[in-house]
Coordinates of C-alpha atoms and ligand atoms in Angstrom, one line a residue:
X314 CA -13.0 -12.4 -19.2
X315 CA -9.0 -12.7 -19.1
X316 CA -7.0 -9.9 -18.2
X317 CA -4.2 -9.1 -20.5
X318 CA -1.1 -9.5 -17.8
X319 CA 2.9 -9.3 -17.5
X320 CA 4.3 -11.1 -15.2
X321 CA 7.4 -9.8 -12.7
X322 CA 9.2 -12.9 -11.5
X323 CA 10.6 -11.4 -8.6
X324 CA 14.3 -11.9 -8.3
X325 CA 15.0 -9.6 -4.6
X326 CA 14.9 -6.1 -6.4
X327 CA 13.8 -3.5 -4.3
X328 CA 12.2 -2.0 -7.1
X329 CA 10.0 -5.1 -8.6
X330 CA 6.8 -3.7 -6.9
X331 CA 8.1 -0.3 -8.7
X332 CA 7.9 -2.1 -12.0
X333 CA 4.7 -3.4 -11.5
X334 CA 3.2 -0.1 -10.6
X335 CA 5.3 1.5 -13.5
X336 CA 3.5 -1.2 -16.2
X337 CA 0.1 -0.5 -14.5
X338 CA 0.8 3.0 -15.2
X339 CA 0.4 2.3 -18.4
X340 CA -3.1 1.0 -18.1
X341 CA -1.8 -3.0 -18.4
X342 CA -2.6 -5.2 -15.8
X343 CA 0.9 -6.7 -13.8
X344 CA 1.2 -9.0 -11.2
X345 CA 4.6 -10.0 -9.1
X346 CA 5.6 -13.7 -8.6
X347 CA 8.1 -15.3 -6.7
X348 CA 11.0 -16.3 -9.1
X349 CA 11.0 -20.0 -8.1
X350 CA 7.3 -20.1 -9.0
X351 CA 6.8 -23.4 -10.8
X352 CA 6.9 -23.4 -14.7
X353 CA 3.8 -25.0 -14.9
X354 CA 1.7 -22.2 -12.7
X355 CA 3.5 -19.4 -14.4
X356 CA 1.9 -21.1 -18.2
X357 CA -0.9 -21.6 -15.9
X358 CA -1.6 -17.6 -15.7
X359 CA -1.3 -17.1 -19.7
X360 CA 1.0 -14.0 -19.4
X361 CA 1.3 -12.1 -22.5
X362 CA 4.6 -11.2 -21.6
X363 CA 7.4 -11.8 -18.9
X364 CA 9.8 -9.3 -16.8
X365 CA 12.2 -11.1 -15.3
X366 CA 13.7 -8.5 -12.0
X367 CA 17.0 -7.2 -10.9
X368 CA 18.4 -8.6 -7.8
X369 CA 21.4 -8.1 -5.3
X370 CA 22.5 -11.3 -6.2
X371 CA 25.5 -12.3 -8.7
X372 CA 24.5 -15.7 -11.1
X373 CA 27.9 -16.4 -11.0
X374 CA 27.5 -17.8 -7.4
X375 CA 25.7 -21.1 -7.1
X376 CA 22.9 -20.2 -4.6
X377 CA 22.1 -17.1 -6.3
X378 CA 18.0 -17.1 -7.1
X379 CA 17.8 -18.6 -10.8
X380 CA 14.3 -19.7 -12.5
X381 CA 14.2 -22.8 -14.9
X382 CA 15.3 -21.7 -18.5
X383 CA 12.0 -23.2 -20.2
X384 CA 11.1 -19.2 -19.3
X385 CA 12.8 -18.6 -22.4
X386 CA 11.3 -21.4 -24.6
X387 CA 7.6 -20.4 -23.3
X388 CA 7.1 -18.4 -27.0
X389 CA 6.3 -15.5 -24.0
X390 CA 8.3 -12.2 -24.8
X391 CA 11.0 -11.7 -22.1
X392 CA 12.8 -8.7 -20.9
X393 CA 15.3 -9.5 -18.3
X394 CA 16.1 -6.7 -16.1
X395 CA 19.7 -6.1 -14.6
X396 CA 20.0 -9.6 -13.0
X397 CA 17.4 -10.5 -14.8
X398 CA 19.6 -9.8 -18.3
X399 CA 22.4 -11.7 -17.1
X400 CA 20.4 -15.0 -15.7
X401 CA 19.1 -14.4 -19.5
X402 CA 22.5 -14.7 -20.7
X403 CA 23.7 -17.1 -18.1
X404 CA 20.8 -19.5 -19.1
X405 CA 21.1 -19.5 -22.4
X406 CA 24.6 -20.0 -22.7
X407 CA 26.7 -16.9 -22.8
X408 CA 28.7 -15.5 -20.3
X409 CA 28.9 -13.5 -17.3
X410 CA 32.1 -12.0 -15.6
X411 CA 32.5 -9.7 -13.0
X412 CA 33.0 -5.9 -13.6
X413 CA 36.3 -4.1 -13.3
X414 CA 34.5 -1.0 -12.7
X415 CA 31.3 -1.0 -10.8
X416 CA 28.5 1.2 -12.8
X417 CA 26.3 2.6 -10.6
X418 CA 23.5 5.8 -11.2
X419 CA 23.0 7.8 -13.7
X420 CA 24.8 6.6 -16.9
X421 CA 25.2 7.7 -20.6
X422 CA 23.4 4.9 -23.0
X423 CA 24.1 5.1 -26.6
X424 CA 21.4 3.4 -28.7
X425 CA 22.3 1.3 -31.2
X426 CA 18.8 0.2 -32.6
X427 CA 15.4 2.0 -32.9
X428 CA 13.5 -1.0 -33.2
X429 CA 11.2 -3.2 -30.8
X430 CA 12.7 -1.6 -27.4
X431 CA 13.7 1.8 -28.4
X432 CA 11.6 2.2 -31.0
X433 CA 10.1 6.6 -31.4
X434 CA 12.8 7.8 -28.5
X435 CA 13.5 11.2 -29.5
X436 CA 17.7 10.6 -29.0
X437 CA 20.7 8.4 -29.5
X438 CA 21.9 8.8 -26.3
X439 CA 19.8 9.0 -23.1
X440 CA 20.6 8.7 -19.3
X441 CA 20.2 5.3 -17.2
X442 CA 20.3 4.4 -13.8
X443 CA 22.7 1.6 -13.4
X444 CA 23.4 -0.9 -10.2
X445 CA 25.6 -3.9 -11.0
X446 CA 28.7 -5.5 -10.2
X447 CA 28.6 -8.3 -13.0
X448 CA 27.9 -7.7 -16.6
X449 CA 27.8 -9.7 -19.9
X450 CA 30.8 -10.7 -21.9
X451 CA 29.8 -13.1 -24.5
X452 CA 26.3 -12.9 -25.7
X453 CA 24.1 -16.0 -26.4
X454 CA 23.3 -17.4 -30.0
X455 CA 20.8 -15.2 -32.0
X456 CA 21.1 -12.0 -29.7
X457 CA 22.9 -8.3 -30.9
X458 CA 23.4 -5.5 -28.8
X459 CA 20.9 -2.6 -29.1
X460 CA 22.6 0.1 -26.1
X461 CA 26.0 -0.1 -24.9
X462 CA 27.6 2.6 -22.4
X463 CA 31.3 3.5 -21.9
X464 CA 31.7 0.5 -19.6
X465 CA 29.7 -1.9 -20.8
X466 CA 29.1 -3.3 -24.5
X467 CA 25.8 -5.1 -23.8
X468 CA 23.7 -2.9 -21.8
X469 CA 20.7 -3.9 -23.7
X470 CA 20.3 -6.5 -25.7
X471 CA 17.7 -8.4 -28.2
X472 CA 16.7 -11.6 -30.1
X473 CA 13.8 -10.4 -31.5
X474 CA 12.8 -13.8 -33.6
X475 CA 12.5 -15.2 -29.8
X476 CA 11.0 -12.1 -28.6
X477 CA 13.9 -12.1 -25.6
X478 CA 15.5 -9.0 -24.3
X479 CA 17.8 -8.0 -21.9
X480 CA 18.9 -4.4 -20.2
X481 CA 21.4 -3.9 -17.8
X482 CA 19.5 -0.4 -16.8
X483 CA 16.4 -0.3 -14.9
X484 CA 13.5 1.5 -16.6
X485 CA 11.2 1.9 -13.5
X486 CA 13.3 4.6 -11.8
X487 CA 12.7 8.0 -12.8
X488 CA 16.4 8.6 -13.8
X489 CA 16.0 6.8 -16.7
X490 CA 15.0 8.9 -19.3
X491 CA 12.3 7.4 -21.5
X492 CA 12.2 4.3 -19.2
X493 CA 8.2 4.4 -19.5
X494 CA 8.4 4.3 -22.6
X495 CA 11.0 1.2 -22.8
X496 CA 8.8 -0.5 -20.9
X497 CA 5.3 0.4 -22.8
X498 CA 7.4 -0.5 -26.2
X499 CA 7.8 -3.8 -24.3
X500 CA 4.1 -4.3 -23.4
X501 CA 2.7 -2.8 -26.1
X502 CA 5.0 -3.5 -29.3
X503 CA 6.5 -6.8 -28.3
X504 CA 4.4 -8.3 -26.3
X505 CA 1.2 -6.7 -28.2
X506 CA -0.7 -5.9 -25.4
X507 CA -3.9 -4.2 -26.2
X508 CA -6.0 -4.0 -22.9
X509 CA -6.5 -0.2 -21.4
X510 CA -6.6 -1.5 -17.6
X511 CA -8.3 1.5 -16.0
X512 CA -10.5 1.9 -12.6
X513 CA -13.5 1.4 -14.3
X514 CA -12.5 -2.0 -16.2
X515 CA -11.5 -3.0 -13.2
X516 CA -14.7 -2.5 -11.6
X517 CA -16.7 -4.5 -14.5
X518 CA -14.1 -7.6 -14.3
X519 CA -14.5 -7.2 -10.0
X520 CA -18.1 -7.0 -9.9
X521 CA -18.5 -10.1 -12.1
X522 CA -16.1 -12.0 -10.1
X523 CA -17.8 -11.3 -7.0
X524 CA -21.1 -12.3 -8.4
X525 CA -20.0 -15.3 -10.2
X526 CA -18.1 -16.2 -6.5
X527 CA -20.8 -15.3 -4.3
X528 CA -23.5 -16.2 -5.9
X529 CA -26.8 -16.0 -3.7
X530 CA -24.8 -16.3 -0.8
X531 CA -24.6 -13.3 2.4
X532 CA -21.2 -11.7 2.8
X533 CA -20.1 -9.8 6.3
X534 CA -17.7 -7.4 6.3
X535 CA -16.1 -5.5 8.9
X536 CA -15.8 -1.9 7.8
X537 CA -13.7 0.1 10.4
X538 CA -14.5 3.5 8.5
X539 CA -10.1 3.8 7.2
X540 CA -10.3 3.8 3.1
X541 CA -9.2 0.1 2.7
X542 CA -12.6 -1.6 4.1
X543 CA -14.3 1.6 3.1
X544 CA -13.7 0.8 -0.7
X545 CA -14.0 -3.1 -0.2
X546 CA -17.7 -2.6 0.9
X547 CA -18.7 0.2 -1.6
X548 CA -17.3 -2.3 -4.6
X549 CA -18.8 -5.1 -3.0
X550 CA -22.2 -3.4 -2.5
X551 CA -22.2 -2.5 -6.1
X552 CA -22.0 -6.0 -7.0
X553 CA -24.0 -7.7 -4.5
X554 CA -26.1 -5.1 -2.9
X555 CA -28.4 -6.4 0.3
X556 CA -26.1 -9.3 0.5
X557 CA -23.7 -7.8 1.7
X558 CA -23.7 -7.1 5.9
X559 CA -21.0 -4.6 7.4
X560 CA -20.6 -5.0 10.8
X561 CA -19.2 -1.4 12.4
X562 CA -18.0 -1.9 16.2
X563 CA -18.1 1.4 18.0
X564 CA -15.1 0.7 20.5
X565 CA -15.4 4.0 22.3
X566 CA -11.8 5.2 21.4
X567 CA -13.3 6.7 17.9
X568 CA -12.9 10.3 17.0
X569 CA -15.7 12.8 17.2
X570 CA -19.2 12.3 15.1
X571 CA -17.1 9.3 13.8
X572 CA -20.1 6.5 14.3
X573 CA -22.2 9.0 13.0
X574 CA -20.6 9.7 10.0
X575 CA -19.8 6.1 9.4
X576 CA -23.8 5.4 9.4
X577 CA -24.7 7.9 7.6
X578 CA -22.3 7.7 4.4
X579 CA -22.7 3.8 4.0
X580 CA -26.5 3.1 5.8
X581 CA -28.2 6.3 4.4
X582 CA -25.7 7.1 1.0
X583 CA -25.0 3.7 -0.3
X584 CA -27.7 1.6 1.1
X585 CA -25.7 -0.4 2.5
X586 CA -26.9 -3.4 5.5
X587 CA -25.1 -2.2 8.1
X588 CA -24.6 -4.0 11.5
X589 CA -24.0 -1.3 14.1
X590 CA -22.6 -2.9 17.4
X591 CA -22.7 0.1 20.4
X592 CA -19.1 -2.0 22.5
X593 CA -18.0 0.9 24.0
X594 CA -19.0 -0.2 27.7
X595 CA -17.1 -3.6 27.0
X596 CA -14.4 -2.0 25.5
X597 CA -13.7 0.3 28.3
X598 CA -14.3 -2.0 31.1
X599 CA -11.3 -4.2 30.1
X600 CA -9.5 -1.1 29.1
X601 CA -9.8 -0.3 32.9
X602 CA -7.0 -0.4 34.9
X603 CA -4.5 -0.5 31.5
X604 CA -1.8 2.0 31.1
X605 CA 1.0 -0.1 29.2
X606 CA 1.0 0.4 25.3
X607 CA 1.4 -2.8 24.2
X608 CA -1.3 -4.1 26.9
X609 CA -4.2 -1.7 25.8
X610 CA -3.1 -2.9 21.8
X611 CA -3.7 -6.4 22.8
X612 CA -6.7 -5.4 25.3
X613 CA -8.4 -4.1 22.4
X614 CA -7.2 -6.3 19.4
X615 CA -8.8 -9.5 21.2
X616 CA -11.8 -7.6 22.5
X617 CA -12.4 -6.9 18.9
X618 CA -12.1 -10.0 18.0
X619 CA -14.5 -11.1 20.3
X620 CA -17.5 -8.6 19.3
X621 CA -17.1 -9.0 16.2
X622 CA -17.6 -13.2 16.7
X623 CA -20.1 -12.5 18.7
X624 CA -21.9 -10.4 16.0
X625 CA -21.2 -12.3 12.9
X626 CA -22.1 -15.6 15.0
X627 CA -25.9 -13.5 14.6
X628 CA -25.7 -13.7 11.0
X629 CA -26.5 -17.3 10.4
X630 CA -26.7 -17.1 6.5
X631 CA -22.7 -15.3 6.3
X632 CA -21.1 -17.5 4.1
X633 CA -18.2 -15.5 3.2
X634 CA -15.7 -12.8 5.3
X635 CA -14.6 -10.3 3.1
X636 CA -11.3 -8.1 3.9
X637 CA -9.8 -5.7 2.3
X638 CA -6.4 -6.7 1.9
X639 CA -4.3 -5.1 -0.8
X640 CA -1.5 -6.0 -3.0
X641 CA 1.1 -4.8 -0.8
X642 CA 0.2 -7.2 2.2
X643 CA -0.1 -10.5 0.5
X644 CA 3.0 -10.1 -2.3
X645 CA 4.6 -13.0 -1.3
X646 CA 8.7 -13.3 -2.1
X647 CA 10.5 -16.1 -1.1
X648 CA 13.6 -14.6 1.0
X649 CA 16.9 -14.5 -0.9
X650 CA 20.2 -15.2 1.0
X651 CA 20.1 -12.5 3.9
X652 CA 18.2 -9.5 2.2
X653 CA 15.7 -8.7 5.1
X654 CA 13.5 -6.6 2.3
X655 CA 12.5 -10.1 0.8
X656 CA 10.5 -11.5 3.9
X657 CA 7.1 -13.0 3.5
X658 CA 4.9 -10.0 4.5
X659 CA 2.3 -10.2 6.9
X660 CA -0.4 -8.4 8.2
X661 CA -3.1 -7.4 10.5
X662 CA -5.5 -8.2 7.6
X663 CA -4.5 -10.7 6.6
X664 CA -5.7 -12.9 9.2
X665 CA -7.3 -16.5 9.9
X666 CA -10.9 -16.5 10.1
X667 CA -13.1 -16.9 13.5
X668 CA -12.7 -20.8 13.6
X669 CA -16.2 -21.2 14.7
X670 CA -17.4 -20.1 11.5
X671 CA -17.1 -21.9 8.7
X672 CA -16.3 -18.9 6.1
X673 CA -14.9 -18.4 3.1
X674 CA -12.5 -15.5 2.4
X675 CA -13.4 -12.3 0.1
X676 CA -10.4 -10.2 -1.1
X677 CA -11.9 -8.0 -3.9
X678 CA -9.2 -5.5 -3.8
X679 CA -6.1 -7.9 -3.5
X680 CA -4.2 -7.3 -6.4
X681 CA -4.4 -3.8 -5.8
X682 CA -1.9 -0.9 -4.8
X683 CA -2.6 2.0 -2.5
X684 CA -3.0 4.5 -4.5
X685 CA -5.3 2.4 -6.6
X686 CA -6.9 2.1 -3.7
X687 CA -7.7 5.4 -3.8
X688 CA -9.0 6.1 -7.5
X689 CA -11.1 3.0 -7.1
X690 CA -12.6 4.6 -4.4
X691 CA -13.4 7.7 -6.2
X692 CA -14.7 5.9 -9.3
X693 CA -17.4 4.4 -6.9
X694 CA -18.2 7.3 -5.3
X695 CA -16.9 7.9 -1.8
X696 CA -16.3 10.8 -0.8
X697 CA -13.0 12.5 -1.2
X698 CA -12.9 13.2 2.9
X699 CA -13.2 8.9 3.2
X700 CA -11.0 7.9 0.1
X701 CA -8.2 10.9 1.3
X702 CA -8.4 10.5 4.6
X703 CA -5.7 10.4 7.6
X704 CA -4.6 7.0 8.8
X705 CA -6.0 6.7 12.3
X706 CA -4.4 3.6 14.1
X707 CA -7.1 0.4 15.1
X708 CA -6.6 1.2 18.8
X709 CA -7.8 4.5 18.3
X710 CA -7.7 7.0 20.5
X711 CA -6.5 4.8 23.4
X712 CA -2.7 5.5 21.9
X713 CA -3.0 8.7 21.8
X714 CA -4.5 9.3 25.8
X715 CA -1.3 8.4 27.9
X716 CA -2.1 6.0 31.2
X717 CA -5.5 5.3 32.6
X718 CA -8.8 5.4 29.9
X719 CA -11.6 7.1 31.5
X720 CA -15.1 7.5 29.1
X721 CA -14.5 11.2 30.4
X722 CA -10.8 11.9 29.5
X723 CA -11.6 10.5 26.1
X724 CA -14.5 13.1 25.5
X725 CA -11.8 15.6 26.1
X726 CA -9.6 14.2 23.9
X727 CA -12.2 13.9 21.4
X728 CA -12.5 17.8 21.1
X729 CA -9.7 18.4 21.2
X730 CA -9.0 15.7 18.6
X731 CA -11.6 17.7 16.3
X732 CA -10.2 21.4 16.5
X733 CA -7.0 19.9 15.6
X734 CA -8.8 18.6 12.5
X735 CA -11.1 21.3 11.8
X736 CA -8.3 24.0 11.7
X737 CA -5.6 21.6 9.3
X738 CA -8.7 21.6 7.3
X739 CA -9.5 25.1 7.3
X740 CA -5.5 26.3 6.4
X741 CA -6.2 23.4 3.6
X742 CA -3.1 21.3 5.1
X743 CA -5.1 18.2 5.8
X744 CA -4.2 16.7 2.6
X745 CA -0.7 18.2 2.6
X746 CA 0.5 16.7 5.9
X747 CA 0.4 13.1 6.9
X748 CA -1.6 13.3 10.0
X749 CA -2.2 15.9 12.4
X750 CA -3.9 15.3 15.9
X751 CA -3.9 16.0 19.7
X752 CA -2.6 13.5 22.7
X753 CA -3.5 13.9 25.9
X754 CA -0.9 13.7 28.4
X755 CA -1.3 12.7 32.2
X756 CA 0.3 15.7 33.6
X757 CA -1.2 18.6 35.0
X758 CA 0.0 22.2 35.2
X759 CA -1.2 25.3 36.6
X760 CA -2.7 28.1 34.8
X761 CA -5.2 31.4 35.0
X762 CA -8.9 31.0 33.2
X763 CA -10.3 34.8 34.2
X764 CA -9.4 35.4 37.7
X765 CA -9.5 31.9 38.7
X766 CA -6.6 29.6 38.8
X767 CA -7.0 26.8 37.0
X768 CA -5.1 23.3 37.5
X769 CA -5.8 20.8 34.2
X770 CA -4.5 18.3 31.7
X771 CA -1.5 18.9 29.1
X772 CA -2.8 18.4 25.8
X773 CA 0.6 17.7 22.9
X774 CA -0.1 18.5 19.1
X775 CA 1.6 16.2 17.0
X776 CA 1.5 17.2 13.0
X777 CA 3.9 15.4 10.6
X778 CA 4.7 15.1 7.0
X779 CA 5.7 11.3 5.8
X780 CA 5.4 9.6 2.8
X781 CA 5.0 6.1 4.2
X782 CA 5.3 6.6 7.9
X783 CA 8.5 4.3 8.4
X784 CA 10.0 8.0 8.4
X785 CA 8.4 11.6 9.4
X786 CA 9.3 15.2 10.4
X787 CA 7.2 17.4 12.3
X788 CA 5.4 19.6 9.8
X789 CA 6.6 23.2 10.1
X790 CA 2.7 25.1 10.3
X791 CA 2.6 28.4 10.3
X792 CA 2.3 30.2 13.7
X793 CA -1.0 32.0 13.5
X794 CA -2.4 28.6 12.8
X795 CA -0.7 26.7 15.5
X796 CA -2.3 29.9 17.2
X797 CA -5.7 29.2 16.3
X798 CA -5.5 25.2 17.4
X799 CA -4.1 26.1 20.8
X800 CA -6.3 29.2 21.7
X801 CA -9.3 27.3 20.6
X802 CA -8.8 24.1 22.9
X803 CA -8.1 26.1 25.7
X804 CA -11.0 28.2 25.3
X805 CA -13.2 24.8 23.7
X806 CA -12.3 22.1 25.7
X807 CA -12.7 21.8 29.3
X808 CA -10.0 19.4 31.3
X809 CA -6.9 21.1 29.1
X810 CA -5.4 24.3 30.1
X811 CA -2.0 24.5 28.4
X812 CA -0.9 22.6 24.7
X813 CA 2.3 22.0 23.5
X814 CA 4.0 21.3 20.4
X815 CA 6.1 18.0 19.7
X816 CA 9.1 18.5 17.6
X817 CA 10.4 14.9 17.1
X818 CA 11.0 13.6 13.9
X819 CA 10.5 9.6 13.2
X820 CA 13.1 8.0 14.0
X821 CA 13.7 8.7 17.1
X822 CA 10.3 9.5 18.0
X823 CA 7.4 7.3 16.5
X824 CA 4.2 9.6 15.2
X825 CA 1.9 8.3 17.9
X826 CA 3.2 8.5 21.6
X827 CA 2.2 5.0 22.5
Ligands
XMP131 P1 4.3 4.9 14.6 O1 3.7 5.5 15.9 O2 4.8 3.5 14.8 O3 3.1 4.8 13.6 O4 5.3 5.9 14.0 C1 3.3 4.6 12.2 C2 1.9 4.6 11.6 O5 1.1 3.5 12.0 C3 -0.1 3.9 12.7 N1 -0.2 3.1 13.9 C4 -1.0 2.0 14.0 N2 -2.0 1.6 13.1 N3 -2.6 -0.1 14.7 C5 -2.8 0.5 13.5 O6 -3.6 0.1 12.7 C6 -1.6 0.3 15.6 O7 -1.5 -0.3 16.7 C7 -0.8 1.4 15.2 N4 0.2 2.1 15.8 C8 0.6 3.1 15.0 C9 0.2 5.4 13.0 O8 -1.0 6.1 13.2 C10 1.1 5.9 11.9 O9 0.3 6.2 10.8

């Protein structure tokens, strides 16, 4: 069954991933390509309808990023984008000069034409979000302005007989009034796009993909309990039930109940074949000793490596890995003059494969954003505490117990860990702040427990809010909770006599300590 698609050549913006999300908000599958992807692979894909990007870049100068102008001949509906309007224009023959005057934000658009683009907005005049140095002075045979602004006479333009458009305003940024709706005219009205991509399509077309790829085959998965792999092995179990094997390596660094929890939701709840491998000695054996960051990271990214060999090496019949690596790890751009944003992306999980084994890759969630993630997960049926939850870094607790790892200093850090938890929960700020949990430093102060003196470990509460965690601020929690959490691990937890709060926002600080 073919997906109805749209296509985002990707020209450098740092909005074409918001474009894509934008279109999938509106229940129409879009995918992002390179914008020197071959002619040939981009017929290949049968879009419905292209969006060509903006870009930092001027077409004026010759190693500006420019696709081939059979684009335009394709019968495909186009809507160029900022730079993606001019390379329109530039391509087909008009002509581009520089701007006198720079537009950039929020600008008034006078609409010229209700039709095709503009078609049922509620006003003449609307407000844009502009960005561009260059703009359009002569247009190309067979267009007409539909929107100018003060500044500029073209800012969106049409040949509707070729189904091409241009705008010099972007319509994924929320300052652009009615810019959903620009783009859904696009999808919809131009490019007559019928499909209703939701969740639960998505599952159908996944499933069937998974069976027709998989066949009778076995799949292992490594399912580290965070919500990617989580929702990777609950859509894979739906399609291929028994075949499927999770392996689940307890490290030792986990948080409280954690293994338990794990084994219960996907062995007992989903029915899932689950491989539970008990590393914890292993783990913390080569841990011993280790007290520099970056050491215990790699200590414990190659141990893992290792056991998890080891395990799947059991599973003679695995003919496929499956990750779950989503959209924003593998969209590839190519990198355009010095803009660092445009980098190939890489990741953790997206990985080679154990050379010994001859597998083949599963990436059932690929194409896939976080927070579509997320509703996937719900429409299957994990629970909102899994799908919701905090990220909790692969090295686990090791970051978060400054120096040397002892089995016993991480049991204290464990309960800690959980009162932390259990209280955020309880003032129902779990979901509000980013993460909230306890470190445990190697220092030890003096106290008084009853009548005795006491002399025991620091333990530091670190709470933030973020919205992506390249930035954060400490989360400002009320002091009766803060209250709670320290009073309670004092009391709870033996091996911690004192807690403090951090107050570092990221940058300078990072959110972990290590
Ligand atoms: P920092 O400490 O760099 O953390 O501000 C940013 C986010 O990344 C998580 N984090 C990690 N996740 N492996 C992971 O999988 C790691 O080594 C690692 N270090 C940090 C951290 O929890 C936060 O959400």
């Amino acid at each position: 069954m073919k997906k109805e698609t749209v296509i985002i050549l990707d020209f450098g913006s740092q909005y074409s991933q918001l474009i894509a999300r934008r279109i999938r908000e509106i229940n129409i599958y879009s995918k992002i390509l390179p914008f020197n992807t071959p002619i040939d692979k981009i017929k290949e894909e049968k879009p419905e309808g292209i969006i060509l990007s903006g870009g930092p870049s001027s077409v004026l100068t010759e190693e500006s990023p420019k696709c081939s102008t059979e684009i335009f001949k394709l019968k495909i509906p186009v809507l160029g984008i900022c730079y993606g309007e001019q390379l329109m224009v530039y391509g087909l023959n008009g002509k581009i000069t520089p701007c006198n005057a720079r537009e950039y934000g929020r600008t008034e658009l006078f609409i010229q034409s209700k039709e095709d683009l503009f078609h049922d907005i509620p006003a003449e005049q609307i407000t844009a979000w502009m960005s561009h140095g260059d703009k359009v002075e002569k247009l190309p045979g067979g267009f007409s302005a539909i929107a100018c602004t003060d500044n500029t006479e073209f800012a969106a333009i049409a040949n509707p007989r070729k189904k091409l458009y241009g705008i010099q305003f972007h319509p994924e940024v929320v300052h652009t009034e009615f810019g959903m709706k620009i783009l859904e005219n696009f999808c919809r009205n131009i490019c007559s796009i019928k499909d209703q991509w939701t969740m639960s399509s998505y599952i159908d077309i996944a499933v069937k993909e998974i069976r027709e790829k998989v066949k009778n085959k076995t799949v292992i998965l490594a399912l580290s309990g965070g919500v990617d792999s989580s929702v990777t092995a609950a859509l894979i179990n739906k399609a291929i039930g028994e075949q499927l094997i999770c392996i689940f390596v307890n490290n030792g660094l986990l948080r409280k109940n954690e293994a338990e929890a794990v084994k219960k939701l996907y062995a007992k709840h989903f029915k899932i074949n689950l491989k539970y491998v008990d590393a914890e000695k292993e783990f913390l054996k080569s841990l011993r000793g280790i007290t520099d960051p970056e050491k215990k990271r790699k200590v414990i990214g190659n141990k893992f490596i290792e056991v998890f060999d080891n395990a799947a090496l059991e599973i003679k019949e695995a003919e496929f890995l499956a990750q779950g690596t989503t959209y924003p790890d593998v969209i590839e751009s190519v990198p355009i003059g010095d803009n660092p944003s445009s980098m190939i992306k890489s990741h953790h999980n997206v990985g080679g494969l154990p050379d010994i084994m001859n597998l083949r890759l599963l990436e059932p969630i690929r194409c896939l954003f976080k927070d579509e993630v997320r509703k996937l997960g719900l429409e299957l049926g994990l629970p909102k505490e899994v799908v919701f939850r905090q990220p909790f870094p692969g090295p686990g607790l090791a970051v978060r117990l400054l120096g040397n790892l002892t089995k016993k200093k991480l049991d204290i850090l464990r309960e800690a860990d959980y009162i932390v938890v259990d209280e955020i929960k309880k003032a129902n700020l779990y979901y509000k702040v980013w993460q909230a949990f306890a470190v445990l430093l190697p220092v030890k102060s003096v106290g008084v427990m009853g009548d005795e003196r006491s002399y025991e470990n620091v333990a530091a509460l670190r709470i933030v809010e973020s919205d992506d965690a390249m930035t954060a601020d400490w989360a400002r929690i009320p002091h009766d909770i803060l209250e709670k959490i320290s009073s309670r691990i004092i009391s709870e937890v033996r091996g911690i006599n004192r807690v403090v709060l951090d107050i570092t926002s990221k940058p300078p600080g990072t959110i972990e300590w290590e």
